Amino acid sequence: MDKVSHETWSMEHEAWRREIEVILNEVRPALLEHGGDAVLLGIEDGRVKIALKGACHGCPMSVMTFGIMVDEMIKRRIPEVKEVAYE
C-alpha cells in the first residue's frame, strides 16, 4: 500500500483519518513513555496502514500489545475497516 496523499482522500477516508488520529493520540503517551510512536501512513480499500516508530519499530511485542489494542479501537469506532497493518 502506497502512502495516500491527504488531498486525494475521499470524505470517508478523511473522517477515518481524523478518528484514527484521535485513537493514536489517546495511546501516544504510553508509546512515548516507552520510546516509541505511531504514525498513520495510509488508507486504501478498507485497509489502514500504521508505521511504528522509535523503540516500537521492530519490537516483536509491539504488534502484539499495541497492535491488538489499536486494531480493536479502530475497528470498534470504524466498523468498515477490514484490516489494520503495521510496519
Short mmCIF file of C-alpha atoms in Angstrom, two decimals:
data_model
loop_
_atom_site.label_atom_id
_atom_site.label_comp_id
_atom_site.label_asym_id
_atom_site.label_seq_id
_atom_site.Cartn_x
_atom_site.Cartn_y
_atom_site.Cartn_z
CA MET A 1 0.00 0.00 0.00
CA ASP A 2 1.44 3.33 -1.01
CA LYS A 3 1.21 6.39 1.16
CA VAL A 4 -2.00 8.14 0.21
CA SER A 5 -1.94 11.90 -0.34
CA HIS A 6 -4.33 13.57 2.08
CA GLU A 7 -5.53 15.82 -0.78
CA THR A 8 -6.85 12.82 -2.72
CA TRP A 9 -8.66 11.11 0.12
CA SER A 10 -12.39 10.77 -0.10
CA MET A 11 -14.63 12.33 2.51
CA GLU A 12 -14.94 8.87 4.09
CA HIS A 13 -11.18 8.49 4.31
CA GLU A 14 -10.87 11.96 5.78
CA ALA A 15 -13.36 11.03 8.51
CA TRP A 16 -11.43 7.80 9.11
CA ARG A 17 -8.12 9.71 9.24
CA ARG A 18 -9.47 12.09 11.85
CA GLU A 19 -10.78 9.26 14.05
CA ILE A 20 -7.56 7.23 13.69
CA GLU A 21 -5.52 10.30 14.68
CA VAL A 22 -7.74 10.65 17.78
CA ILE A 23 -7.05 7.00 18.64
CA LEU A 24 -3.29 7.37 18.08
CA ASN A 25 -3.27 10.48 20.26
CA GLU A 26 -5.02 8.51 23.02
CA VAL A 27 -2.31 5.83 23.05
CA ARG A 28 0.64 8.10 22.18
CA PRO A 29 1.56 8.96 25.81
CA ALA A 30 2.09 5.26 26.59
CA LEU A 31 4.12 4.80 23.39
CA LEU A 32 6.29 7.84 24.10
CA GLU A 33 6.86 6.62 27.65
CA HIS A 34 8.49 3.54 26.13
CA GLY A 35 10.45 5.46 23.49
CA GLY A 36 8.08 4.74 20.62
CA ASP A 37 5.43 6.37 18.48
CA ALA A 38 2.97 5.54 15.70
CA VAL A 39 2.06 7.38 12.50
CA LEU A 40 -0.81 6.82 10.08
CA LEU A 41 0.69 6.02 6.66
CA GLY A 42 -2.39 5.48 4.57
CA ILE A 43 -5.88 4.19 3.99
CA GLU A 44 -6.84 2.16 0.95
CA ASP A 45 -9.66 -0.29 0.18
CA GLY A 46 -10.72 -0.58 3.81
CA ARG A 47 -7.14 -1.15 4.96
CA VAL A 48 -5.31 1.13 7.38
CA LYS A 49 -1.51 1.19 7.48
CA ILE A 50 0.35 2.46 10.54
CA ALA A 51 4.11 2.86 10.98
CA LEU A 52 5.61 2.05 14.35
CA LYS A 53 8.48 4.40 15.20
CA GLY A 54 11.32 4.57 17.69
CA ALA A 55 11.56 1.72 20.17
CA CYS A 56 8.29 0.24 18.85
CA HIS A 57 9.72 -0.29 15.35
CA GLY A 58 10.94 -3.87 15.10
CA CYS A 59 9.92 -4.79 18.64
CA PRO A 60 8.28 -8.23 18.48
CA MET A 61 5.89 -7.35 21.31
CA SER A 62 4.71 -4.04 19.80
CA VAL A 63 2.29 -5.59 17.33
CA MET A 64 1.05 -7.99 19.98
CA THR A 65 0.43 -5.32 22.64
CA PHE A 66 -0.05 -2.04 20.81
CA GLY A 67 -1.35 -3.63 17.63
CA ILE A 68 -4.13 -5.64 19.18
CA MET A 69 -5.30 -2.73 21.31
CA VAL A 70 -5.25 -0.17 18.47
CA ASP A 71 -6.68 -2.65 15.97
CA GLU A 72 -9.68 -3.22 18.27
CA MET A 73 -10.13 0.51 18.92
CA ILE A 74 -10.07 1.34 15.19
CA LYS A 75 -12.44 -1.47 14.19
CA ARG A 76 -14.84 -0.66 17.03
CA ARG A 77 -15.02 3.03 16.07
CA ILE A 78 -14.84 2.48 12.29
CA PRO A 79 -16.56 -0.86 11.56
CA GLU A 80 -15.90 -0.51 7.80
CA VAL A 81 -12.15 -1.02 8.35
CA LYS A 82 -11.22 -4.51 7.14
CA GLU A 83 -7.61 -4.65 8.28
CA VAL A 84 -5.00 -2.70 10.23
CA ALA A 85 -1.41 -3.35 9.14
CA TYR A 86 1.80 -2.25 10.87
CA GLU A 87 5.28 -1.63 9.53
#
